PDB file of C-alpha atoms in Angstrom:
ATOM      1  CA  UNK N 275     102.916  68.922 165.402  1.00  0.00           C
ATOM      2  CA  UNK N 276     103.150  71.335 162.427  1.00  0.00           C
ATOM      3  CA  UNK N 277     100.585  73.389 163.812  1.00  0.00           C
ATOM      4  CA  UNK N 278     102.223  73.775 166.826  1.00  0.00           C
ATOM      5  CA  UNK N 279     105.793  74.414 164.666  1.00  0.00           C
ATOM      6  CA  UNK N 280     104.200  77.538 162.981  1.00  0.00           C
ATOM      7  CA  UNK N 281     103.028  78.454 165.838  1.00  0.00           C
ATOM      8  CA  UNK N 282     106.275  78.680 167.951  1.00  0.00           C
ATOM      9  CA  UNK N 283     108.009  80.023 164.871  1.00  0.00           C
ATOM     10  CA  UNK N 284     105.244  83.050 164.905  1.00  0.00           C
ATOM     11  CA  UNK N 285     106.663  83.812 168.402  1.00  0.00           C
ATOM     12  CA  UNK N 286     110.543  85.266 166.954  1.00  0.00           C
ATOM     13  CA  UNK N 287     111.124  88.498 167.301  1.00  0.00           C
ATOM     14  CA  UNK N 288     113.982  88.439 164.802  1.00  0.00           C
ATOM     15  CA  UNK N 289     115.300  86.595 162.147  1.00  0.00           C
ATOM     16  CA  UNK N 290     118.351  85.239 163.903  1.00  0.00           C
ATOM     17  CA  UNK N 291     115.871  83.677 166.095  1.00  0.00           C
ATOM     18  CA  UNK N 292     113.696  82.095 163.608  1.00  0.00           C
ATOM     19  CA  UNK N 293     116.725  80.455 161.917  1.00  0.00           C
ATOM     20  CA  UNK N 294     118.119  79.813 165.549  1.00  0.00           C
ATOM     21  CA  UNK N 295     121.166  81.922 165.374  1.00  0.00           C
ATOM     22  CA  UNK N 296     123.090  84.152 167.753  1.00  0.00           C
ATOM     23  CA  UNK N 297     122.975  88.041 166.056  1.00  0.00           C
ATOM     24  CA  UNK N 298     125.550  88.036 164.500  1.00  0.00           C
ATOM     25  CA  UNK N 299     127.090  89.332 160.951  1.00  0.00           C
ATOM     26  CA  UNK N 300     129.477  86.155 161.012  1.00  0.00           C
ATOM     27  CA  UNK N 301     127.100  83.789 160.562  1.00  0.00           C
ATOM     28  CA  UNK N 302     127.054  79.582 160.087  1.00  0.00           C
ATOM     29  CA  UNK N 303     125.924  79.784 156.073  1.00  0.00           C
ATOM     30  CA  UNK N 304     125.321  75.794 155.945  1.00  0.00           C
ATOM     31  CA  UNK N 305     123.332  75.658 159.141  1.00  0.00           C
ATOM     32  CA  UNK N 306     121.241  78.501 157.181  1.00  0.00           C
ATOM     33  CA  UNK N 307     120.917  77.064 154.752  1.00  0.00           C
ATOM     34  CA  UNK N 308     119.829  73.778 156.243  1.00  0.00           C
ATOM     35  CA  UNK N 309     117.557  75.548 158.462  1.00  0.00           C
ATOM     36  CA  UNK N 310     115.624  77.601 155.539  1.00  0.00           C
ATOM     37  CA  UNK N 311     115.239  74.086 153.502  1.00  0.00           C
ATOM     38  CA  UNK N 312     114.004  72.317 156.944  1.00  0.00           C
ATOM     39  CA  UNK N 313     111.735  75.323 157.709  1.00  0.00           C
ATOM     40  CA  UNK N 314     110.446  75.479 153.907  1.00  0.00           C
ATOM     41  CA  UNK N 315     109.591  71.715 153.673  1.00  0.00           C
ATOM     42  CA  UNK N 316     107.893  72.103 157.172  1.00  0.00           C
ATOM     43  CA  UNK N 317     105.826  74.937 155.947  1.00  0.00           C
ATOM     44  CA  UNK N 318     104.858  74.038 152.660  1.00  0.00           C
ATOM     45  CA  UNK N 319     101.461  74.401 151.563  1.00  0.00           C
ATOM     46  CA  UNK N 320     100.725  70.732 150.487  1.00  0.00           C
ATOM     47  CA  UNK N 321     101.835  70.104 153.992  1.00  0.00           C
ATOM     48  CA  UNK N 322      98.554  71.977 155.561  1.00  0.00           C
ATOM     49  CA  UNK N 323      96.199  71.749 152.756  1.00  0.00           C
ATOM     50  CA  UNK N 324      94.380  69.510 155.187  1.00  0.00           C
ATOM     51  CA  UNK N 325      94.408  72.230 157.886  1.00  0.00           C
ATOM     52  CA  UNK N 326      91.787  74.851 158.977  1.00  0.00           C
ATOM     53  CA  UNK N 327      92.048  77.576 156.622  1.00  0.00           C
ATOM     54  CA  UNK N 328      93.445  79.999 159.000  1.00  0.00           C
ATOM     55  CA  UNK N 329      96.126  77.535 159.655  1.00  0.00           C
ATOM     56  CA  UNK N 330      96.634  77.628 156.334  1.00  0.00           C
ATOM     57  CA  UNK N 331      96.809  81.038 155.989  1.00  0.00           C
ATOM     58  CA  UNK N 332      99.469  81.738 158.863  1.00  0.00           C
ATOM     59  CA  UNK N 333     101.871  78.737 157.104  1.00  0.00           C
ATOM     60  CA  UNK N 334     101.894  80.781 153.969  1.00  0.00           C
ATOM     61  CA  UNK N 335     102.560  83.959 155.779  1.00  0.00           C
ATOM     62  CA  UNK N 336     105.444  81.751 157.382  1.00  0.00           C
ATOM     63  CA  UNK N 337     106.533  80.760 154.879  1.00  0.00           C
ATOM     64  CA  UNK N 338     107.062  84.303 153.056  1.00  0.00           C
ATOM     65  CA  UNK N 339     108.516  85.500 156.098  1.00  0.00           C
ATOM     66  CA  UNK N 340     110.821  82.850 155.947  1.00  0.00           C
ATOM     67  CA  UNK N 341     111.766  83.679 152.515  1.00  0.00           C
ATOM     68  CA  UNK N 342     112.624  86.971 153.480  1.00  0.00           C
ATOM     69  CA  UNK N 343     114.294  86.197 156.677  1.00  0.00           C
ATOM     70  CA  UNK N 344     116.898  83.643 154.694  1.00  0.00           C
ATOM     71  CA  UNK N 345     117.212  86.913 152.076  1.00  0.00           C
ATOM     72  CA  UNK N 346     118.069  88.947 154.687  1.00  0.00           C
ATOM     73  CA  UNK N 347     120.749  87.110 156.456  1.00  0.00           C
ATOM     74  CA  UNK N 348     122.631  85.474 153.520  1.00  0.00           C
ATOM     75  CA  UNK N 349     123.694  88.937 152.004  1.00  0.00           C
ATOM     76  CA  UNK N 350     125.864  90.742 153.707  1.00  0.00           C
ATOM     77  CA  UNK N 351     124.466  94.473 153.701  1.00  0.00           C
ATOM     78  CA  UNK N 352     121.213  93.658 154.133  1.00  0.00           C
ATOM     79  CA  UNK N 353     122.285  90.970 157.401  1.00  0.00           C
ATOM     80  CA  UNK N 354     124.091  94.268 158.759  1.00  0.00           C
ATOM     81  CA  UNK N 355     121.298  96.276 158.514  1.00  0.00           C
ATOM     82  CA  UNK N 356     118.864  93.955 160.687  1.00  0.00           C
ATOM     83  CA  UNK N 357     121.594  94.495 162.960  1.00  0.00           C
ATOM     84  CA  UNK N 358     121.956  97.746 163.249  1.00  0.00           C
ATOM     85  CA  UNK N 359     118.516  97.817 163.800  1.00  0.00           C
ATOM     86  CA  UNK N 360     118.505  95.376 166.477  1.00  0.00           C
ATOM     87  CA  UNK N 361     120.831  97.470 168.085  1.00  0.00           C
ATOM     88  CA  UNK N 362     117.709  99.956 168.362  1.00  0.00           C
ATOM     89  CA  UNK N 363     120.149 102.186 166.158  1.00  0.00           C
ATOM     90  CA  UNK N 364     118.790 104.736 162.908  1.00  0.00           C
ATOM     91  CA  UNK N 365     119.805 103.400 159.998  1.00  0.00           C
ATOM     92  CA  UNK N 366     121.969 105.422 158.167  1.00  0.00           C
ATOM     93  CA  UNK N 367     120.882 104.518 154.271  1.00  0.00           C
ATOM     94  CA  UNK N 368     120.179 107.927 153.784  1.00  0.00           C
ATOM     95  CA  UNK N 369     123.201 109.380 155.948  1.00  0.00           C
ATOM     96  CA  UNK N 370     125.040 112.313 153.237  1.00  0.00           C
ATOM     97  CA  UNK N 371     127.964 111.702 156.378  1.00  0.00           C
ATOM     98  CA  UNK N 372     130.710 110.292 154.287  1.00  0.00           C
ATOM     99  CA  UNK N 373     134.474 111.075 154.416  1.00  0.00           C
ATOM    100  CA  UNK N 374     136.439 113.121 152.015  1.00  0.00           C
ATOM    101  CA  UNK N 375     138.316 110.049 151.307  1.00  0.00           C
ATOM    102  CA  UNK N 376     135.798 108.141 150.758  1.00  0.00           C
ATOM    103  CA  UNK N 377     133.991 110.013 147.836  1.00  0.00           C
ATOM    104  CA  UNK N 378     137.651 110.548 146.288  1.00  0.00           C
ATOM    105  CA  UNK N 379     137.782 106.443 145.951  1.00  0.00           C
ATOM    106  CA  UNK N 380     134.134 106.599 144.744  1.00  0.00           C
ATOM    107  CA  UNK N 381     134.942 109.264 142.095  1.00  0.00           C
ATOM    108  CA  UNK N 382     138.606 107.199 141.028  1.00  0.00           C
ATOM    109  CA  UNK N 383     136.556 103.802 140.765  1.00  0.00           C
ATOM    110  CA  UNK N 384     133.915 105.353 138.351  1.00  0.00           C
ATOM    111  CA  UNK N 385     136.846 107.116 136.072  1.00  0.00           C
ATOM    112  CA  UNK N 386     138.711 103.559 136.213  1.00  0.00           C
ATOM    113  CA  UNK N 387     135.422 102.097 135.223  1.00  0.00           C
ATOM    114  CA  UNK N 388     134.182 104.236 132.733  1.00  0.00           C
ATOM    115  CA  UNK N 389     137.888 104.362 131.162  1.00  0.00           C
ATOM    116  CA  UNK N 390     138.094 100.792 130.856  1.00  0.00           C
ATOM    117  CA  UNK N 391     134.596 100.559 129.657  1.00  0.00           C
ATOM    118  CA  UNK N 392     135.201 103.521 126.795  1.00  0.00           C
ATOM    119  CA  UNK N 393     138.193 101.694 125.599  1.00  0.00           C
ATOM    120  CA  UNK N 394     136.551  98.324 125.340  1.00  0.00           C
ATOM    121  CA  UNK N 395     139.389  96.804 127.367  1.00  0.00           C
ATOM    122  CA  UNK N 396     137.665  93.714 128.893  1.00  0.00           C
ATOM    123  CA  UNK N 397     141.363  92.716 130.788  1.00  0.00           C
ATOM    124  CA  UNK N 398     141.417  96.331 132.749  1.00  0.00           C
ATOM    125  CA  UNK N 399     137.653  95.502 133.458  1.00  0.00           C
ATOM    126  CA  UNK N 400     138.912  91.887 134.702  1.00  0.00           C
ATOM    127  CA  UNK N 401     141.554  93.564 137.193  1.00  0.00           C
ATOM    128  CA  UNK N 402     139.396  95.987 138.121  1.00  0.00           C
ATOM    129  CA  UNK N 403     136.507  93.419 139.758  1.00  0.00           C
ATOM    130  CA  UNK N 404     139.321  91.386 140.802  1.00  0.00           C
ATOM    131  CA  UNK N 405     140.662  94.428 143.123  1.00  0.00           C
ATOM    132  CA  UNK N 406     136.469  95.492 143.795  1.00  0.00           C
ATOM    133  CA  UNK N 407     136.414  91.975 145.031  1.00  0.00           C
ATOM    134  CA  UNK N 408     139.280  92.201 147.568  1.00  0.00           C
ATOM    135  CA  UNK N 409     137.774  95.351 148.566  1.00  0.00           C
ATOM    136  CA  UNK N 410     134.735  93.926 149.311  1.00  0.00           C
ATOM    137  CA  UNK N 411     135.974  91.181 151.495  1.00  0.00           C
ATOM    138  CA  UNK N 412     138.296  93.504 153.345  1.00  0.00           C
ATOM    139  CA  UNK N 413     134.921  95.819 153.701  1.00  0.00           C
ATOM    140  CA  UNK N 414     133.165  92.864 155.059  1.00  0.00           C
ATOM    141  CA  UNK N 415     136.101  91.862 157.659  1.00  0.00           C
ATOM    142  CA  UNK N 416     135.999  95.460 159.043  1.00  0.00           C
ATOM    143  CA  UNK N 417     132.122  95.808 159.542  1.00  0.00           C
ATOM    144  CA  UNK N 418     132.071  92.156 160.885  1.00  0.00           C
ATOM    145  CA  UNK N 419     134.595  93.326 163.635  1.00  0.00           C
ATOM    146  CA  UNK N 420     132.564  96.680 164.115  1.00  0.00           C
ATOM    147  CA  UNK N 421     129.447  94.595 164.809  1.00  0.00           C
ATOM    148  CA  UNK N 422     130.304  92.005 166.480  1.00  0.00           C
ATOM    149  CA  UNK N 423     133.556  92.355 168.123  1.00  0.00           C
ATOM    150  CA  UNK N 424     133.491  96.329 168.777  1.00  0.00           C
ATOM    151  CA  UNK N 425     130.019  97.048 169.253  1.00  0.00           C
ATOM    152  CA  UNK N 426     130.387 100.316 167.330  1.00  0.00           C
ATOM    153  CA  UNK N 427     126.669 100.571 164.971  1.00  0.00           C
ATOM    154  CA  UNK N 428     127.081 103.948 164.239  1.00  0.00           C
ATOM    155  CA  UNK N 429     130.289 103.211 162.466  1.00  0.00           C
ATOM    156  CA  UNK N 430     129.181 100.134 161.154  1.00  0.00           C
ATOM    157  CA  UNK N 431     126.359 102.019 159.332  1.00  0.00           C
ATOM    158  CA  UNK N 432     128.605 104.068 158.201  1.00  0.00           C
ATOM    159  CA  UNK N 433     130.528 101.129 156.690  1.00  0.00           C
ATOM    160  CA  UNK N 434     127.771  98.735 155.595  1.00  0.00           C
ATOM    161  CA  UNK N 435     126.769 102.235 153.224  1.00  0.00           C
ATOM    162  CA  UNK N 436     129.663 101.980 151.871  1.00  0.00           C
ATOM    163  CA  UNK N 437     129.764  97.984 151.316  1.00  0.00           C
ATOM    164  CA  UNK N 438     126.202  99.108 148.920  1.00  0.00           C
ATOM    165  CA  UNK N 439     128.518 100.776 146.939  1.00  0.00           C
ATOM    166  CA  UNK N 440     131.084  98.770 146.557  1.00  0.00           C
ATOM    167  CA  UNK N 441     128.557  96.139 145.495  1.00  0.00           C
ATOM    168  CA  UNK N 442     126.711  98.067 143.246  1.00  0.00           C
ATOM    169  CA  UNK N 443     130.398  98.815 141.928  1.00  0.00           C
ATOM    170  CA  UNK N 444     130.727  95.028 141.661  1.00  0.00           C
ATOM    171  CA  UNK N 445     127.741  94.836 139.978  1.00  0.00           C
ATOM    172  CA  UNK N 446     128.168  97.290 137.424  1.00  0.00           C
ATOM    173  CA  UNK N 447     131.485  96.180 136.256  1.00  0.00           C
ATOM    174  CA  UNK N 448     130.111  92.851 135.881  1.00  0.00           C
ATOM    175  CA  UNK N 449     127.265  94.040 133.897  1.00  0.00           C
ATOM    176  CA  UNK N 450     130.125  95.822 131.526  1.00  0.00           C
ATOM    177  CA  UNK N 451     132.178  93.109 131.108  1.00  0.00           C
ATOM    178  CA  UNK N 452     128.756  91.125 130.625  1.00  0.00           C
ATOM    179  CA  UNK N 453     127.833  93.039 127.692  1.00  0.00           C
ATOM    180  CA  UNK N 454     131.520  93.541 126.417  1.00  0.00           C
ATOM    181  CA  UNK N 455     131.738  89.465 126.016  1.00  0.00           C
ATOM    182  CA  UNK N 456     127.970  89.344 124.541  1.00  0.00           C
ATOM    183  CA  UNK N 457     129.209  91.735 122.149  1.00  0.00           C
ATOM    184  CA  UNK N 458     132.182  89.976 120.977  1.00  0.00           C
ATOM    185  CA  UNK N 459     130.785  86.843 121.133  1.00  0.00           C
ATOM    186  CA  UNK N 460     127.493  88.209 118.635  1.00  0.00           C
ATOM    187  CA  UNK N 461     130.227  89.779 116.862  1.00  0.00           C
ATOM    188  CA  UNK N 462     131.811  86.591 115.459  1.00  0.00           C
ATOM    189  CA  UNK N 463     129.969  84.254 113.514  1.00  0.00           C
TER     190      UNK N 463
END
């Protein structure tokens, strides 16, 4: 039976198929979920250790792709690329197409930040990722409807580029504040 399992999982072309989903960017998260830990339990090595060791071999390759499959689809920028390229459309990662308005938000985020930041203001920081944060979800509403409502890839890729950034954003601010509270924090004893 699990020999036959890896098997028929070996056989997806995608990884909305392996996980049994329609491609999508709106996705079921608790049926992914579910599905990764039913497909990780199913694959797991202790599982086939009586198995030929080809067998073997092909559940841990499963398994890893598994692993990156569930990576994949559970963040958002990485889900939309798979997309995109299931579209049979270029990526644009490396696209230097970006609109004036665009790079003029780019450039006022990183003075905001690095304001905030030089002026040790923790509470600007906090608004700050609370705004990034509504960004992001309004980001992620707009390339959800370019994907799967509209169709439109090329302007999704356009989009999803600029959902990196906005994460990254995210991420840097919360590094900031990160280090801002550790140094407080070491600062009072």
């Amino acid at each position: 039976m699990e020999q036959e399992f890896v098997m028929q999982t070996m056989t997806h072309t995608n990884y909305f198929e392996l996980f049994g989903l329609a491609p999508s960017y709106r996705i079921d998260m608790t049926l992914l979920e579910n599905t990764f830990c039913r497909l990780q339990g199913e694959l797991h090595p202790d599982r086939h250790a009586s198995h030929s060791e080809n067998e073997r071999r092909m559940a841990l390759q499963m398994s890893a792709d598994v692993n990156d499959a569930y990576r994949t689809l559970r963040h958002p920028v990485s889900r939309a690329q798979c997309l995109i390229r299931l579209a049979g459309y270029a990526e644009a990662e490396n696209s230097a197409t970006v609109s004036p308005a665009f790079l003029t938000a780019q450039m006022e985020w990183r003075e905001a930040i690095e304001e905030a930041s030089a002026m040790q203001d923790i509470k600007v920081l906090e608004v700050l990722a609370r705004r990034l944060r509504h960004k992001l979800t309004t980001q992620e509403n707009e390339l959800a409807a370019m994907l799967d409502e509209q169709g439109d890839f090329q302007a999704a890729a356009l989009r999803m580029n600029e959902l990196r950034f906005y994460e990254k954003l995210r991420n840097d601010i919360d590094d900031v504040i990160e280090n801002m509270e550790s140094t407080t924090s070491h600062g009072r004893v």
